[in-house]
Amino acid sequence: MKARILCLVLVVLSASFSGCGVGNVESNSSLSNNRGKIEGTSWVSRKTEIDGKTIPAGTVQLNFSPSTFLVCEWDGDKFRGKYILGPGDTVIWKFDEPLNGSTEHSYQCMFDGNQLTLKDQKETEIIFDRVK
């Protein structure tokens, strides 16, 4: 059940970005709004509803290392990879193993103090609180 919900969340968050080129994101990282905000932080999700499914608070944890490693933990399951700062609010996640058929996912990440809003092109969002 949790794997299905995870897939649903990631499908909704990444569907509109599938097949969209992100260009050479490494060269765009200097244009990122997120430089200095994401590195070395940890986040835990708030309760949310996506496509009629309630996702309890704390279901998703995100850990962004200072050296661009990423761990996304979903109810005990861990997905590892790296993150790349793209232009503006874009952050690209590249997982070691395919997640929902792809190793690359792109999100808009907006930081406001101790709050992170993760959003896709369809305005579907998950809000996280900073824990570190």
mmCIF file of N, CA and C in Angstrom:
data_model
loop_
_atom_site.group_PDB
_atom_site.id
_atom_site.type_symbol
_atom_site.label_atom_id
_atom_site.label_comp_id
_atom_site.label_asym_id
_atom_site.label_seq_id
_atom_site.Cartn_x
_atom_site.Cartn_y
_atom_site.Cartn_z
ATOM 1 N N MET A 1 0.817 -1.198 0.000
ATOM 2 C CA MET A 1 0.000 0.000 0.000
ATOM 3 C C MET A 1 0.864 1.266 0.000
ATOM 4 N N LYS A 2 1.911 1.281 0.903
ATOM 5 C CA LYS A 2 2.738 2.487 0.955
ATOM 6 C C LYS A 2 3.511 2.686 -0.340
ATOM 7 N N ALA A 3 3.907 1.590 -0.998
ATOM 8 C CA ALA A 3 4.619 1.716 -2.270
ATOM 9 C C ALA A 3 3.712 2.339 -3.322
ATOM 10 N N ARG A 4 2.439 1.969 -3.303
ATOM 11 C CA ARG A 4 1.490 2.552 -4.251
ATOM 12 C C ARG A 4 1.310 4.040 -4.017
ATOM 13 N N ILE A 5 1.197 4.429 -2.735
ATOM 14 C CA ILE A 5 1.024 5.845 -2.423
ATOM 15 C C ILE A 5 2.279 6.618 -2.811
ATOM 16 N N LEU A 6 3.467 6.057 -2.536
ATOM 17 C CA LEU A 6 4.709 6.708 -2.936
ATOM 18 C C LEU A 6 4.738 6.911 -4.439
ATOM 19 N N CYS A 7 4.401 5.871 -5.177
ATOM 20 C CA CYS A 7 4.383 5.998 -6.637
ATOM 21 C C CYS A 7 3.394 7.059 -7.073
ATOM 22 N N LEU A 8 2.215 7.096 -6.433
ATOM 23 C CA LEU A 8 1.214 8.092 -6.776
ATOM 24 C C LEU A 8 1.752 9.496 -6.539
ATOM 25 N N VAL A 9 2.366 9.712 -5.375
ATOM 26 C CA VAL A 9 2.913 11.030 -5.059
ATOM 27 C C VAL A 9 3.974 11.413 -6.070
ATOM 28 N N LEU A 10 4.897 10.510 -6.352
ATOM 29 C CA LEU A 10 5.980 10.837 -7.279
ATOM 30 C C LEU A 10 5.499 10.943 -8.716
ATOM 31 N N VAL A 11 4.475 10.163 -9.081
ATOM 32 C CA VAL A 11 3.906 10.299 -10.419
ATOM 33 C C VAL A 11 3.293 11.679 -10.562
ATOM 34 N N VAL A 12 2.497 12.077 -9.576
ATOM 35 C CA VAL A 12 1.844 13.380 -9.640
ATOM 36 C C VAL A 12 2.880 14.496 -9.654
ATOM 37 N N LEU A 13 3.902 14.374 -8.807
ATOM 38 C CA LEU A 13 4.904 15.428 -8.737
ATOM 39 C C LEU A 13 5.807 15.486 -9.955
ATOM 40 N N SER A 14 6.002 14.342 -10.624
ATOM 41 C CA SER A 14 6.944 14.361 -11.740
ATOM 42 C C SER A 14 6.314 14.208 -13.115
ATOM 43 N N ALA A 15 5.030 13.940 -13.188
ATOM 44 C CA ALA A 15 4.392 13.670 -14.477
ATOM 45 C C ALA A 15 4.588 14.800 -15.475
ATOM 46 N N SER A 16 4.431 16.001 -15.020
ATOM 47 C CA SER A 16 4.526 17.112 -15.960
ATOM 48 C C SER A 16 5.961 17.417 -16.362
ATOM 49 N N PHE A 17 6.932 16.857 -15.650
ATOM 50 C CA PHE A 17 8.326 17.082 -15.999
ATOM 51 C C PHE A 17 8.897 15.957 -16.847
ATOM 52 N N SER A 18 8.191 14.839 -16.960
ATOM 53 C CA SER A 18 8.706 13.702 -17.723
ATOM 54 C C SER A 18 8.917 14.102 -19.166
ATOM 55 N N GLY A 19 10.085 13.785 -19.674
ATOM 56 C CA GLY A 19 10.393 14.090 -21.060
ATOM 57 C C GLY A 19 10.791 15.529 -21.311
ATOM 58 N N CYS A 20 10.729 16.363 -20.283
ATOM 59 C CA CYS A 20 11.128 17.754 -20.465
ATOM 60 C C CYS A 20 12.622 17.861 -20.230
ATOM 61 N N GLY A 21 13.326 18.424 -21.165
ATOM 62 C CA GLY A 21 14.765 18.606 -20.982
ATOM 63 C C GLY A 21 15.025 19.663 -19.940
ATOM 64 N N VAL A 22 16.024 19.431 -19.126
ATOM 65 C CA VAL A 22 16.394 20.417 -18.134
ATOM 66 C C VAL A 22 17.684 21.116 -18.528
ATOM 67 N N GLY A 23 18.186 20.783 -19.698
ATOM 68 C CA GLY A 23 19.408 21.421 -20.158
ATOM 69 C C GLY A 23 20.598 20.972 -19.348
ATOM 70 N N ASN A 24 21.647 21.727 -19.426
ATOM 71 C CA ASN A 24 22.844 21.428 -18.655
ATOM 72 C C ASN A 24 22.689 22.055 -17.277
ATOM 73 N N VAL A 25 22.047 21.292 -16.359
ATOM 74 C CA VAL A 25 21.714 21.857 -15.059
ATOM 75 C C VAL A 25 22.942 22.206 -14.241
ATOM 76 N N GLU A 26 24.050 21.488 -14.450
ATOM 77 C CA GLU A 26 25.245 21.827 -13.701
ATOM 78 C C GLU A 26 25.676 23.262 -14.004
ATOM 79 N N SER A 27 25.583 23.674 -15.250
ATOM 80 C CA SER A 27 25.993 25.025 -15.604
ATOM 81 C C SER A 27 24.961 26.060 -15.177
ATOM 82 N N ASN A 28 23.740 25.638 -14.872
ATOM 83 C CA ASN A 28 22.698 26.554 -14.441
ATOM 84 C C ASN A 28 22.636 26.709 -12.927
ATOM 85 N N SER A 29 23.414 25.917 -12.171
ATOM 86 C CA SER A 29 23.293 25.938 -10.717
ATOM 87 C C SER A 29 23.647 27.299 -10.118
ATOM 88 N N SER A 30 24.481 28.071 -10.795
ATOM 89 C CA SER A 30 24.805 29.395 -10.265
ATOM 90 C C SER A 30 23.604 30.338 -10.353
ATOM 91 N N LEU A 31 22.611 29.966 -11.157
ATOM 92 C CA LEU A 31 21.392 30.760 -11.289
ATOM 93 C C LEU A 31 20.298 30.297 -10.335
ATOM 94 N N SER A 32 20.613 29.350 -9.444
ATOM 95 C CA SER A 32 19.624 28.766 -8.546
ATOM 96 C C SER A 32 19.224 29.719 -7.425
ATOM 97 N N ASN A 33 17.927 29.744 -7.136
ATOM 98 C CA ASN A 33 17.414 30.469 -5.973
ATOM 99 C C ASN A 33 17.665 29.684 -4.695
ATOM 100 N N ASN A 34 18.067 28.414 -4.830
ATOM 101 C CA ASN A 34 18.165 27.522 -3.675
ATOM 102 C C ASN A 34 19.580 27.324 -3.150
ATOM 103 N N ARG A 35 20.563 27.912 -3.796
ATOM 104 C CA ARG A 35 21.951 27.784 -3.332
ATOM 105 C C ARG A 35 22.046 28.330 -1.902
ATOM 106 N N GLY A 36 22.610 27.506 -1.011
ATOM 107 C CA GLY A 36 22.759 27.905 0.384
ATOM 108 C C GLY A 36 21.539 27.644 1.247
ATOM 109 N N LYS A 37 20.445 27.202 0.647
ATOM 110 C CA LYS A 37 19.223 26.924 1.406
ATOM 111 C C LYS A 37 18.971 25.437 1.599
ATOM 112 N N ILE A 38 19.447 24.620 0.676
ATOM 113 C CA ILE A 38 19.117 23.206 0.664
ATOM 114 C C ILE A 38 20.239 22.329 1.225
ATOM 115 N N GLU A 39 21.462 22.749 1.025
ATOM 116 C CA GLU A 39 22.628 21.935 1.378
ATOM 117 C C GLU A 39 22.698 21.695 2.883
ATOM 118 N N GLY A 40 22.851 20.415 3.266
ATOM 119 C CA GLY A 40 22.996 20.057 4.670
ATOM 120 C C GLY A 40 21.722 20.151 5.492
ATOM 121 N N THR A 41 20.563 20.056 4.837
ATOM 122 C CA THR A 41 19.299 20.176 5.563
ATOM 123 C C THR A 41 18.526 18.863 5.552
ATOM 124 N N SER A 42 17.617 18.742 6.518
ATOM 125 C CA SER A 42 16.708 17.596 6.609
ATOM 126 C C SER A 42 15.290 18.122 6.812
ATOM 127 N N TRP A 43 14.330 17.399 6.225
ATOM 128 C CA TRP A 43 12.948 17.863 6.204
ATOM 129 C C TRP A 43 12.001 16.695 6.451
ATOM 130 N N VAL A 44 10.837 16.999 7.041
ATOM 131 C CA VAL A 44 9.803 15.994 7.268
ATOM 132 C C VAL A 44 8.477 16.560 6.755
ATOM 133 N N SER A 45 7.713 15.697 6.076
ATOM 134 C CA SER A 45 6.484 16.151 5.425
ATOM 135 C C SER A 45 5.369 16.435 6.430
ATOM 136 N N ARG A 46 4.536 17.398 6.066
ATOM 137 C CA ARG A 46 3.302 17.677 6.790
ATOM 138 C C ARG A 46 2.202 16.772 6.230
ATOM 139 N N LYS A 47 1.122 16.671 6.951
ATOM 140 C CA LYS A 47 -0.045 15.940 6.451
ATOM 141 C C LYS A 47 -0.540 16.659 5.206
ATOM 142 N N THR A 48 -0.853 15.875 4.184
ATOM 143 C CA THR A 48 -1.339 16.465 2.937
ATOM 144 C C THR A 48 -2.299 15.502 2.265
ATOM 145 N N GLU A 49 -2.960 15.993 1.250
ATOM 146 C CA GLU A 49 -3.848 15.152 0.452
ATOM 147 C C GLU A 49 -3.476 15.322 -1.013
ATOM 148 N N ILE A 50 -3.295 14.189 -1.687
ATOM 149 C CA ILE A 50 -2.954 14.198 -3.105
ATOM 150 C C ILE A 50 -3.884 13.235 -3.817
ATOM 151 N N ASP A 51 -4.594 13.742 -4.800
ATOM 152 C CA ASP A 51 -5.558 12.948 -5.566
ATOM 153 C C ASP A 51 -6.494 12.164 -4.669
ATOM 154 N N GLY A 52 -6.973 12.810 -3.600
ATOM 155 C CA GLY A 52 -7.937 12.178 -2.704
ATOM 156 C C GLY A 52 -7.335 11.231 -1.679
ATOM 157 N N LYS A 53 -6.015 11.070 -1.690
ATOM 158 C CA LYS A 53 -5.334 10.190 -0.734
ATOM 159 C C LYS A 53 -4.683 11.043 0.352
ATOM 160 N N THR A 54 -4.951 10.717 1.600
ATOM 161 C CA THR A 54 -4.321 11.421 2.710
ATOM 162 C C THR A 54 -2.952 10.818 2.984
ATOM 163 N N ILE A 55 -1.961 11.680 3.035
ATOM 164 C CA ILE A 55 -0.589 11.289 3.349
ATOM 165 C C ILE A 55 -0.300 11.830 4.747
ATOM 166 N N PRO A 56 -0.148 10.952 5.751
ATOM 167 C CA PRO A 56 0.063 11.426 7.125
ATOM 168 C C PRO A 56 1.347 12.231 7.279
ATOM 169 N N ALA A 57 1.350 13.124 8.246
ATOM 170 C CA ALA A 57 2.556 13.894 8.572
ATOM 171 C C ALA A 57 3.684 12.930 8.918
ATOM 172 N N GLY A 58 4.887 13.264 8.488
ATOM 173 C CA GLY A 58 6.061 12.453 8.804
ATOM 174 C C GLY A 58 6.289 11.270 7.887
ATOM 175 N N THR A 59 5.433 11.074 6.896
ATOM 176 C CA THR A 59 5.567 9.934 5.993
ATOM 177 C C THR A 59 6.816 10.038 5.131
ATOM 178 N N VAL A 60 7.163 11.255 4.727
ATOM 179 C CA VAL A 60 8.310 11.463 3.838
ATOM 180 C C VAL A 60 9.369 12.292 4.564
ATOM 181 N N GLN A 61 10.607 11.814 4.535
ATOM 182 C CA GLN A 61 11.735 12.574 5.056
ATOM 183 C C GLN A 61 12.744 12.775 3.931
ATOM 184 N N LEU A 62 13.287 13.969 3.868
ATOM 185 C CA LEU A 62 14.297 14.309 2.866
ATOM 186 C C LEU A 62 15.567 14.753 3.574
ATOM 187 N N ASN A 63 16.702 14.240 3.116
ATOM 188 C CA ASN A 63 17.999 14.635 3.656
ATOM 189 C C ASN A 63 18.901 15.040 2.501
ATOM 190 N N PHE A 64 19.304 16.305 2.495
ATOM 191 C CA PHE A 64 20.171 16.848 1.462
ATOM 192 C C PHE A 64 21.546 17.105 2.080
ATOM 193 N N SER A 65 22.554 16.332 1.690
ATOM 194 C CA SER A 65 23.891 16.517 2.248
ATOM 195 C C SER A 65 24.547 17.742 1.610
ATOM 196 N N PRO A 66 25.566 18.293 2.276
ATOM 197 C CA PRO A 66 26.295 19.415 1.670
ATOM 198 C C PRO A 66 27.008 19.017 0.377
ATOM 199 N N SER A 67 27.267 17.714 0.209
ATOM 200 C CA SER A 67 27.997 17.249 -0.975
ATOM 201 C C SER A 67 27.063 16.715 -2.065
ATOM 202 N N THR A 68 25.842 17.161 -2.096
ATOM 203 C CA THR A 68 24.812 16.882 -3.106
ATOM 204 C C THR A 68 24.223 15.471 -3.067
ATOM 205 N N PHE A 69 24.481 14.699 -2.007
ATOM 206 C CA PHE A 69 23.796 13.417 -1.878
ATOM 207 C C PHE A 69 22.407 13.639 -1.315
ATOM 208 N N LEU A 70 21.469 12.818 -1.760
ATOM 209 C CA LEU A 70 20.069 12.924 -1.365
ATOM 210 C C LEU A 70 19.584 11.572 -0.872
ATOM 211 N N VAL A 71 18.855 11.579 0.251
ATOM 212 C CA VAL A 71 18.142 10.400 0.707
ATOM 213 C C VAL A 71 16.689 10.813 0.899
ATOM 214 N N CYS A 72 15.804 10.108 0.208
ATOM 215 C CA CYS A 72 14.369 10.305 0.337
ATOM 216 C C CYS A 72 13.823 9.056 1.018
ATOM 217 N N GLU A 73 13.320 9.225 2.239
ATOM 218 C CA GLU A 73 12.796 8.090 2.990
ATOM 219 C C GLU A 73 11.277 8.188 3.030
ATOM 220 N N TRP A 74 10.654 7.108 2.598
ATOM 221 C CA TRP A 74 9.199 7.052 2.561
ATOM 222 C C TRP A 74 8.751 5.911 3.446
ATOM 223 N N ASP A 75 8.269 6.254 4.636
ATOM 224 C CA ASP A 75 7.714 5.253 5.545
ATOM 225 C C ASP A 75 8.663 4.061 5.722
ATOM 226 N N GLY A 76 9.959 4.362 5.839
ATOM 227 C CA GLY A 76 10.956 3.317 6.066
ATOM 228 C C GLY A 76 11.717 2.865 4.833
ATOM 229 N N ASP A 77 11.195 3.094 3.644
ATOM 230 C CA ASP A 77 11.893 2.741 2.406
ATOM 231 C C ASP A 77 12.789 3.909 2.007
ATOM 232 N N LYS A 78 14.052 3.616 1.672
ATOM 233 C CA LYS A 78 15.008 4.676 1.334
ATOM 234 C C LYS A 78 15.364 4.652 -0.143
ATOM 235 N N PHE A 79 15.378 5.839 -0.715
ATOM 236 C CA PHE A 79 15.783 6.050 -2.097
ATOM 237 C C PHE A 79 16.971 6.996 -2.064
ATOM 238 N N ARG A 80 18.088 6.569 -2.656
ATOM 239 C CA ARG A 80 19.322 7.356 -2.601
ATOM 240 C C ARG A 80 19.707 7.871 -3.984
ATOM 241 N N GLY A 81 20.395 8.992 -3.973
ATOM 242 C CA GLY A 81 20.865 9.564 -5.226
ATOM 243 C C GLY A 81 21.568 10.870 -4.956
ATOM 244 N N LYS A 82 21.426 11.796 -5.902
ATOM 245 C CA LYS A 82 22.016 13.118 -5.724
ATOM 246 C C LYS A 82 21.022 14.163 -6.197
ATOM 247 N N TYR A 83 21.260 15.386 -5.781
ATOM 248 C CA TYR A 83 20.438 16.498 -6.235
ATOM 249 C C TYR A 83 21.322 17.503 -6.949
ATOM 250 N N ILE A 84 20.719 18.181 -7.912
ATOM 251 C CA ILE A 84 21.428 19.190 -8.696
ATOM 252 C C ILE A 84 20.577 20.454 -8.681
ATOM 253 N N LEU A 85 21.200 21.557 -8.342
ATOM 254 C CA LEU A 85 20.500 22.833 -8.355
ATOM 255 C C LEU A 85 20.374 23.318 -9.784
ATOM 256 N N GLY A 86 19.159 23.497 -10.217
ATOM 257 C CA GLY A 86 18.901 24.032 -11.540
ATOM 258 C C GLY A 86 18.627 25.522 -11.451
ATOM 259 N N PRO A 87 18.230 26.120 -12.547
ATOM 260 C CA PRO A 87 17.933 27.556 -12.542
ATOM 261 C C PRO A 87 16.666 27.854 -11.751
ATOM 262 N N GLY A 88 16.603 29.021 -11.157
ATOM 263 C CA GLY A 88 15.418 29.416 -10.396
ATOM 264 C C GLY A 88 15.199 28.494 -9.212
ATOM 265 N N ASP A 89 13.962 27.997 -9.076
ATOM 266 C CA ASP A 89 13.593 27.121 -7.970
ATOM 267 C C ASP A 89 13.736 25.643 -8.309
ATOM 268 N N THR A 90 14.232 25.317 -9.496
ATOM 269 C CA THR A 90 14.318 23.922 -9.945
ATOM 270 C C THR A 90 15.433 23.169 -9.221
ATOM 271 N N VAL A 91 15.078 21.974 -8.730
ATOM 272 C CA VAL A 91 16.054 21.043 -8.178
ATOM 273 C C VAL A 91 15.801 19.702 -8.843
ATOM 274 N N ILE A 92 16.842 19.125 -9.410
ATOM 275 C CA ILE A 92 16.734 17.836 -10.096
ATOM 276 C C ILE A 92 17.246 16.764 -9.155
ATOM 277 N N TRP A 93 16.457 15.701 -9.003
ATOM 278 C CA TRP A 93 16.846 14.556 -8.185
ATOM 279 C C TRP A 93 17.208 13.432 -9.127
ATOM 280 N N LYS A 94 18.389 12.856 -8.958
ATOM 281 C CA LYS A 94 18.838 11.713 -9.753
ATOM 282 C C LYS A 94 19.079 10.549 -8.805
ATOM 283 N N PHE A 95 18.165 9.573 -8.840
ATOM 284 C CA PHE A 95 18.268 8.422 -7.955
ATOM 285 C C PHE A 95 19.165 7.348 -8.559
ATOM 286 N N ASP A 96 19.768 6.543 -7.683
ATOM 287 C CA ASP A 96 20.629 5.450 -8.120
ATOM 288 C C ASP A 96 19.842 4.366 -8.841
ATOM 289 N N GLU A 97 18.622 4.140 -8.411
ATOM 290 C CA GLU A 97 17.738 3.135 -9.005
ATOM 291 C C GLU A 97 16.507 3.843 -9.564
ATOM 292 N N PRO A 98 15.926 3.309 -10.635
ATOM 293 C CA PRO A 98 14.722 3.941 -11.181
ATOM 294 C C PRO A 98 13.596 3.992 -10.152
ATOM 295 N N LEU A 99 12.954 5.099 -10.114
ATOM 296 C CA LEU A 99 11.781 5.303 -9.270
ATOM 297 C C LEU A 99 10.651 5.713 -10.198
ATOM 298 N N ASN A 100 9.623 4.900 -10.241
ATOM 299 C CA ASN A 100 8.511 5.130 -11.152
ATOM 300 C C ASN A 100 8.988 5.205 -12.597
ATOM 301 N N GLY A 101 9.923 4.309 -12.933
ATOM 302 C CA GLY A 101 10.384 4.202 -14.309
ATOM 303 C C GLY A 101 11.444 5.193 -14.728
ATOM 304 N N SER A 102 11.874 6.052 -13.819
ATOM 305 C CA SER A 102 12.870 7.049 -14.182
ATOM 306 C C SER A 102 13.838 7.275 -13.018
ATOM 307 N N THR A 103 15.078 7.549 -13.346
ATOM 308 C CA THR A 103 16.041 7.881 -12.299
ATOM 309 C C THR A 103 16.126 9.385 -12.072
ATOM 310 N N GLU A 104 15.499 10.178 -12.939
ATOM 311 C CA GLU A 104 15.581 11.632 -12.830
ATOM 312 C C GLU A 104 14.211 12.251 -12.641
ATOM 313 N N HIS A 105 14.109 13.117 -11.643
ATOM 314 C CA HIS A 105 12.856 13.816 -11.335
ATOM 315 C C HIS A 105 13.183 15.282 -11.075
ATOM 316 N N SER A 106 12.330 16.180 -11.542
ATOM 317 C CA SER A 106 12.563 17.611 -11.408
ATOM 318 C C SER A 106 11.410 18.250 -10.635
ATOM 319 N N TYR A 107 11.749 19.101 -9.657
ATOM 320 C CA TYR A 107 10.747 19.750 -8.810
ATOM 321 C C TYR A 107 11.070 21.222 -8.654
ATOM 322 N N GLN A 108 10.050 21.988 -8.341
ATOM 323 C CA GLN A 108 10.219 23.362 -7.909
ATOM 324 C C GLN A 108 10.281 23.302 -6.389
ATOM 325 N N CYS A 109 11.353 23.796 -5.815
ATOM 326 C CA CYS A 109 11.551 23.784 -4.369
ATOM 327 C C CYS A 109 11.613 25.225 -3.882
ATOM 328 N N MET A 110 10.625 25.604 -3.099
ATOM 329 C CA MET A 110 10.571 26.959 -2.571
ATOM 330 C C MET A 110 10.781 26.899 -1.060
ATOM 331 N N PHE A 111 11.753 27.670 -0.585
ATOM 332 C CA PHE A 111 12.108 27.709 0.819
ATOM 333 C C PHE A 111 11.611 29.002 1.436
ATOM 334 N N ASP A 112 10.997 28.884 2.605
ATOM 335 C CA ASP A 112 10.532 30.047 3.355
ATOM 336 C C ASP A 112 10.827 29.770 4.823
ATOM 337 N N GLY A 113 11.992 30.227 5.276
ATOM 338 C CA GLY A 113 12.410 29.949 6.652
ATOM 339 C C GLY A 113 12.580 28.451 6.860
ATOM 340 N N ASN A 114 11.798 27.900 7.771
ATOM 341 C CA ASN A 114 11.874 26.474 8.088
ATOM 342 C C ASN A 114 10.827 25.650 7.356
ATOM 343 N N GLN A 115 10.357 26.155 6.234
ATOM 344 C CA GLN A 115 9.353 25.451 5.427
ATOM 345 C C GLN A 115 9.869 25.268 4.001
ATOM 346 N N LEU A 116 9.674 24.070 3.481
ATOM 347 C CA LEU A 116 10.005 23.742 2.095
ATOM 348 C C LEU A 116 8.715 23.327 1.402
ATOM 349 N N THR A 117 8.423 23.942 0.276
ATOM 350 C CA THR A 117 7.287 23.545 -0.544
ATOM 351 C C THR A 117 7.830 22.926 -1.819
ATOM 352 N N LEU A 118 7.460 21.669 -2.041
ATOM 353 C CA LEU A 118 7.866 20.905 -3.227
ATOM 354 C C LEU A 118 6.664 20.903 -4.162
ATOM 355 N N LYS A 119 6.857 21.367 -5.400
ATOM 356 C CA LYS A 119 5.721 21.563 -6.300
ATOM 357 C C LYS A 119 6.041 21.091 -7.705
ATOM 358 N N ASP A 120 5.020 20.540 -8.369
ATOM 359 C CA ASP A 120 5.163 20.183 -9.776
ATOM 360 C C ASP A 120 4.469 21.231 -10.637
ATOM 361 N N GLN A 121 4.522 21.040 -11.946
ATOM 362 C CA GLN A 121 3.958 22.008 -12.887
ATOM 363 C C GLN A 121 2.440 22.131 -12.760
ATOM 364 N N LYS A 122 1.789 21.090 -12.243
ATOM 365 C CA LYS A 122 0.335 21.111 -12.067
ATOM 366 C C LYS A 122 -0.071 21.739 -10.742
ATOM 367 N N GLU A 123 0.909 22.314 -10.038
ATOM 368 C CA GLU A 123 0.684 22.971 -8.750
ATOM 369 C C GLU A 123 0.389 21.990 -7.610
ATOM 370 N N THR A 124 0.593 20.688 -7.829
ATOM 371 C CA THR A 124 0.486 19.720 -6.744
ATOM 372 C C THR A 124 1.678 19.938 -5.842
ATOM 373 N N GLU A 125 1.446 20.005 -4.535
ATOM 374 C CA GLU A 125 2.542 20.310 -3.641
ATOM 375 C C GLU A 125 2.509 19.484 -2.370
ATOM 376 N N ILE A 126 3.701 19.332 -1.803
ATOM 377 C CA ILE A 126 3.874 18.763 -0.473
ATOM 378 C C ILE A 126 4.689 19.766 0.313
ATOM 379 N N ILE A 127 4.266 20.046 1.535
ATOM 380 C CA ILE A 127 4.975 21.000 2.385
ATOM 381 C C ILE A 127 5.743 20.214 3.445
ATOM 382 N N PHE A 128 6.988 20.619 3.669
ATOM 383 C CA PHE A 128 7.876 19.979 4.630
ATOM 384 C C PHE A 128 8.301 21.007 5.681
ATOM 385 N N ASP A 129 8.562 20.500 6.896
ATOM 386 C CA ASP A 129 9.134 21.315 7.962
ATOM 387 C C ASP A 129 10.584 20.894 8.156
ATOM 388 N N ARG A 130 11.421 21.883 8.414
ATOM 389 C CA ARG A 130 12.853 21.611 8.605
ATOM 390 C C ARG A 130 13.087 20.983 9.974
ATOM 391 N N VAL A 131 13.902 19.935 9.993
ATOM 392 C CA VAL A 131 14.264 19.286 11.252
ATOM 393 C C VAL A 131 15.746 19.460 11.551
ATOM 394 N N LYS A 132 16.531 19.869 10.549
ATOM 395 C CA LYS A 132 17.973 20.107 10.738
ATOM 396 C C LYS A 132 18.432 21.168 9.762
#
